[in-house]
mmCIF file of C-alpha atoms in Angstrom:
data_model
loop_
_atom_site.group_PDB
_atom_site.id
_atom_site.type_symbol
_atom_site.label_atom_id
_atom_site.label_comp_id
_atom_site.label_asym_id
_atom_site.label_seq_id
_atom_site.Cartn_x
_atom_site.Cartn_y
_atom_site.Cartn_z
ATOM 1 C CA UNK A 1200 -19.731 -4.372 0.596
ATOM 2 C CA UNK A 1201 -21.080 -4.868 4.022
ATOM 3 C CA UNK A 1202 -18.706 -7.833 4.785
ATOM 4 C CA UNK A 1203 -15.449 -9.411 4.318
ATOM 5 C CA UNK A 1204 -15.466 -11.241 0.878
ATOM 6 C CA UNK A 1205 -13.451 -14.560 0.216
ATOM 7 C CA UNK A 1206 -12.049 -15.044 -3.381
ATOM 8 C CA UNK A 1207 -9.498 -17.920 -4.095
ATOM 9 C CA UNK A 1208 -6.139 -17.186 -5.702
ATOM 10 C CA UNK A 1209 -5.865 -17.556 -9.061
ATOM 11 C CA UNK A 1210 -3.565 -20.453 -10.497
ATOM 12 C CA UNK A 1211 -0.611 -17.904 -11.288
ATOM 13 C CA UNK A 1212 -1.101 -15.997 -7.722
ATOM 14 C CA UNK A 1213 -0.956 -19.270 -6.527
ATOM 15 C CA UNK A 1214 1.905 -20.004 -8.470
ATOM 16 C CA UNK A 1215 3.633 -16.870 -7.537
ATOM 17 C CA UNK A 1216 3.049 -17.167 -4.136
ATOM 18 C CA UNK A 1217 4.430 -20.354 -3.278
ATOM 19 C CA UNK A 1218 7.412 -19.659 -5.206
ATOM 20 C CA UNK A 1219 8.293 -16.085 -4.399
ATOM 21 C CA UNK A 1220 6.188 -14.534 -1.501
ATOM 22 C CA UNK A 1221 5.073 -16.357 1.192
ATOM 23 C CA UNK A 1222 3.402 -14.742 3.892
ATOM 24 C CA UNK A 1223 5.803 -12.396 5.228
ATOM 25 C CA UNK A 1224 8.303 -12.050 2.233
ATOM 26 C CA UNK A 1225 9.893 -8.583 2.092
ATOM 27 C CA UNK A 1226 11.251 -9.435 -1.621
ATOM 28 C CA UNK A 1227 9.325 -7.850 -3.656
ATOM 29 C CA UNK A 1228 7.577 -4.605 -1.841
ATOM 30 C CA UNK A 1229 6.555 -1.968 -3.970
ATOM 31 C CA UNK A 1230 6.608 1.536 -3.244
ATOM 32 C CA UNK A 1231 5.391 4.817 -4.918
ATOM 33 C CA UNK A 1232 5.746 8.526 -4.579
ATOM 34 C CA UNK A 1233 4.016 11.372 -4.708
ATOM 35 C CA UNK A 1234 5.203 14.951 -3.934
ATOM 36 C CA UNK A 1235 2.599 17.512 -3.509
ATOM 37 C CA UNK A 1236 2.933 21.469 -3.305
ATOM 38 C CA UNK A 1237 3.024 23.450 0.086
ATOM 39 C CA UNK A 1238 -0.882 24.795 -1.075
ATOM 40 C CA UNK A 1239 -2.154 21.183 -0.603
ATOM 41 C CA UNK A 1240 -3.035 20.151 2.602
ATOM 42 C CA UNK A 1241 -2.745 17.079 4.779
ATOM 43 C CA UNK A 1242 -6.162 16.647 4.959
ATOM 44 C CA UNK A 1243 -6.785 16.963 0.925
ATOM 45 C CA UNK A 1244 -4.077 14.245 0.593
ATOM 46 C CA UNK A 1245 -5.601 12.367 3.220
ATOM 47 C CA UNK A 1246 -9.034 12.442 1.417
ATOM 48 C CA UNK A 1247 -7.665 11.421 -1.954
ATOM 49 C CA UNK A 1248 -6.117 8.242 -0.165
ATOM 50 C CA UNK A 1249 -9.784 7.709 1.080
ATOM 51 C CA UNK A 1250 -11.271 7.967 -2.248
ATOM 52 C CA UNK A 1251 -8.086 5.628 -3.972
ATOM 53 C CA UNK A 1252 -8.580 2.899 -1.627
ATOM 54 C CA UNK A 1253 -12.620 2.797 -1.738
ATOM 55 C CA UNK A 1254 -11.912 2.650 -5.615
ATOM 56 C CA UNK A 1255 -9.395 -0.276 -5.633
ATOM 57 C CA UNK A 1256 -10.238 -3.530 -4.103
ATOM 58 C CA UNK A 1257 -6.261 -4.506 -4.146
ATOM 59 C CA UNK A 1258 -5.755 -1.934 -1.312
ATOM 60 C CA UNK A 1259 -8.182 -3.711 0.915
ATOM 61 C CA UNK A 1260 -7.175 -7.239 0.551
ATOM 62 C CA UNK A 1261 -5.240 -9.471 2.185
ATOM 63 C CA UNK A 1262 -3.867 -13.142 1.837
ATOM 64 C CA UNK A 1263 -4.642 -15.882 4.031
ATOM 65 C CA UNK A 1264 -4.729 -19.867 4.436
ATOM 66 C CA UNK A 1265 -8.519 -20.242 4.482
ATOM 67 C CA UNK A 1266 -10.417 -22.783 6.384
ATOM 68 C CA UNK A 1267 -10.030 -25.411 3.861
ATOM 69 C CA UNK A 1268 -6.465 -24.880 3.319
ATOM 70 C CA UNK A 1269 -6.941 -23.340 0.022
ATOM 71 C CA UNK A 1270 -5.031 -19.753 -0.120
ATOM 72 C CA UNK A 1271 -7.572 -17.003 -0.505
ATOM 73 C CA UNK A 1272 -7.758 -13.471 -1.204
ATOM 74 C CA UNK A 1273 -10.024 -11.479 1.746
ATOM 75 C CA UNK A 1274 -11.416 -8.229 0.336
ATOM 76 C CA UNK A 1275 -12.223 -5.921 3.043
ATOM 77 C CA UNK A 1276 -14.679 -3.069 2.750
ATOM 78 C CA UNK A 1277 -14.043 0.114 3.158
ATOM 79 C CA UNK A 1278 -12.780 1.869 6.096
ATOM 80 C CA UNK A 1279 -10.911 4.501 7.700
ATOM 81 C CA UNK A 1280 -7.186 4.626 5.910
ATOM 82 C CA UNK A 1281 -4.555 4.152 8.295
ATOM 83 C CA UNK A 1282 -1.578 6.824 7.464
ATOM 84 C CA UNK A 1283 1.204 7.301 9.159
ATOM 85 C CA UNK A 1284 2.049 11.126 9.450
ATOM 86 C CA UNK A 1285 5.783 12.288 10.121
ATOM 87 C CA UNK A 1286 6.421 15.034 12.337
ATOM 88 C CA UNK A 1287 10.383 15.985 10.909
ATOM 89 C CA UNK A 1288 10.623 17.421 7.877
ATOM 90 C CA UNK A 1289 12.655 15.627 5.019
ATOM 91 C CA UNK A 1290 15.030 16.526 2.466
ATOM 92 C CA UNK A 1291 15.631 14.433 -0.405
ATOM 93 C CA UNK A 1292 18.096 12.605 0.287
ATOM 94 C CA UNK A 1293 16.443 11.845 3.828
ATOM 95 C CA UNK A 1294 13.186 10.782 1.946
ATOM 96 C CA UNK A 1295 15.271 8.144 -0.091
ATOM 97 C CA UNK A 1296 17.163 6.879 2.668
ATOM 98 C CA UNK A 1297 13.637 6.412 4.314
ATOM 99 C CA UNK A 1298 11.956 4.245 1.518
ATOM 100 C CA UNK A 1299 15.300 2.476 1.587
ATOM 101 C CA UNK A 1300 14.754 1.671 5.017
ATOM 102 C CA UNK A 1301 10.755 0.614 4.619
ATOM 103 C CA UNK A 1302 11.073 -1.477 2.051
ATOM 104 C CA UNK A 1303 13.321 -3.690 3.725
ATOM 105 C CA UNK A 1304 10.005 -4.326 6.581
ATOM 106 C CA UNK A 1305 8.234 -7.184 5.885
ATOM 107 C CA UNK A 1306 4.396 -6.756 5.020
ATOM 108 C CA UNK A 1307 2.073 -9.094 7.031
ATOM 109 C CA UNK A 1308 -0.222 -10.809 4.018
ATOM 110 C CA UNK A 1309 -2.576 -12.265 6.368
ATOM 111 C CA UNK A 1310 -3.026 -9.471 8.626
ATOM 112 C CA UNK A 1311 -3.416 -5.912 6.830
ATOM 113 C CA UNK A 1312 -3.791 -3.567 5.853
ATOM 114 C CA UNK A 1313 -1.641 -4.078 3.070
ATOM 115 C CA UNK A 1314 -1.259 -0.722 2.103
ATOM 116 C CA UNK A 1315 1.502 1.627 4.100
ATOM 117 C CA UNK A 1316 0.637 5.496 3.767
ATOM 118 C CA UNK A 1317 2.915 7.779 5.322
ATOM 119 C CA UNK A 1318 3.103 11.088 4.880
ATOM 120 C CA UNK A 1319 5.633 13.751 5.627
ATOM 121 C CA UNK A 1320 6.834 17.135 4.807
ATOM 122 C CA UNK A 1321 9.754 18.223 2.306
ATOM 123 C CA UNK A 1322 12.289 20.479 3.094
ATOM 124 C CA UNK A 1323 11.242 22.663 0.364
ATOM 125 C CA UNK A 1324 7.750 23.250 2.368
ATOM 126 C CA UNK A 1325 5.471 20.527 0.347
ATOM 127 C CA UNK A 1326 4.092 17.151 1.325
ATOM 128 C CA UNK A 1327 5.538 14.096 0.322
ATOM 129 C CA UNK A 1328 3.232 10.996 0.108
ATOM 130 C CA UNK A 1329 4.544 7.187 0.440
ATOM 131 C CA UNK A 1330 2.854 4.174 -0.564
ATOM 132 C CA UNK A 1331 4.208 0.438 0.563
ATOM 133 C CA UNK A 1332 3.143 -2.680 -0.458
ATOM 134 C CA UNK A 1333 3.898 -5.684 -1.560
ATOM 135 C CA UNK A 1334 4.432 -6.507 -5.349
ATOM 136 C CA UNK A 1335 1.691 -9.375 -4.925
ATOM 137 C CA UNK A 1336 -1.128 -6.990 -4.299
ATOM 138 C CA UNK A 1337 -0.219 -4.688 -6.735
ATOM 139 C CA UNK A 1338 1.929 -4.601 -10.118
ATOM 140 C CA UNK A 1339 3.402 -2.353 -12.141
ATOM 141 C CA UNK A 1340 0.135 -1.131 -14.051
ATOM 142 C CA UNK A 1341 -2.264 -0.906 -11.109
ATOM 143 C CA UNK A 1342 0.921 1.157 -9.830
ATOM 144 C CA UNK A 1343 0.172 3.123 -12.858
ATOM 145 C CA UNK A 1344 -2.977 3.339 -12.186
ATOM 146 C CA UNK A 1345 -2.521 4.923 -8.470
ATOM 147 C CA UNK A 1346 0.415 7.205 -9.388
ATOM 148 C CA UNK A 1347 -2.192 9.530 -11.970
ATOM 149 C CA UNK A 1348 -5.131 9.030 -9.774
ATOM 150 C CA UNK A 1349 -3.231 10.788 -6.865
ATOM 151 C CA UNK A 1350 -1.685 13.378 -9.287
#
């Protein structure tokens, strides 16, 4: 897709998103983990993220007033993934204590990218992989979806 393309919200992400979201809600982001062996390497993980987002339209859009007024949906196309790689390495209970943290940021709808990769290593000499978004982009089964796709 060689350009941005518009879609309107649907009546229940319309719904949804007057009631619940909003543009810079925090209430609802999502998160999922993966934890990868010490024989994978950043740059495999990093490729598979490339792959998962050219695959899913959801992790290239974004939500936006349009021009009209209207709410719309703006699917990007794809691009370089922007991960964010962590230099200390984590136990577990440090890990948790950092998605408790993140999901507490707000997600910018309008701006993107939607998606927040970060990556980090384990105490135990592994990778661990976070993804965080919000719940509007992506729900429980396209969470599904990700989680085996990355495994």
């Amino acid at each position: 897709m060689p350009e941005d393309m518009c879609v309107p919200f649907t009546s229940g992400q319309l719904s949804a998103w007057l009631l619940f979201y909003g543009p810079s809600s925090d209430r609802l982001t999502r998160w999922e983990r993966w934890t990868f062996p010490e024989e994978v390497s950043r740059e495999t993980v990093v490729e598979a993220v490339r792959q998962v987002t050219g695959c899913h339209e959801a992790l290239r859009t974004t939500a936006r007033v349009g021009a009209d007024g209207l709410m719309e949906q703006r699917i990007h196309p794809v691009g370089p993934v922007d991960m964010e790689h962590l230099d200390q390495v984590f136990a577990e209970d440090e890990i948790i204590e950092l998605i408790r943290r993140l999901v507490k940021e707000p997600i910018a709808m309008a701006e993107g990218p939607l998606p927040r990769w970060i990556m980090g290593r384990t105490d135990t000499g592994g990778l661990f992989l976070l993804l965080l978004l919000h719940h509007f982009v992506l729900g429980s089964r396209g969470g599904k979806a990700l989680r085996d796709e990355l495994m």
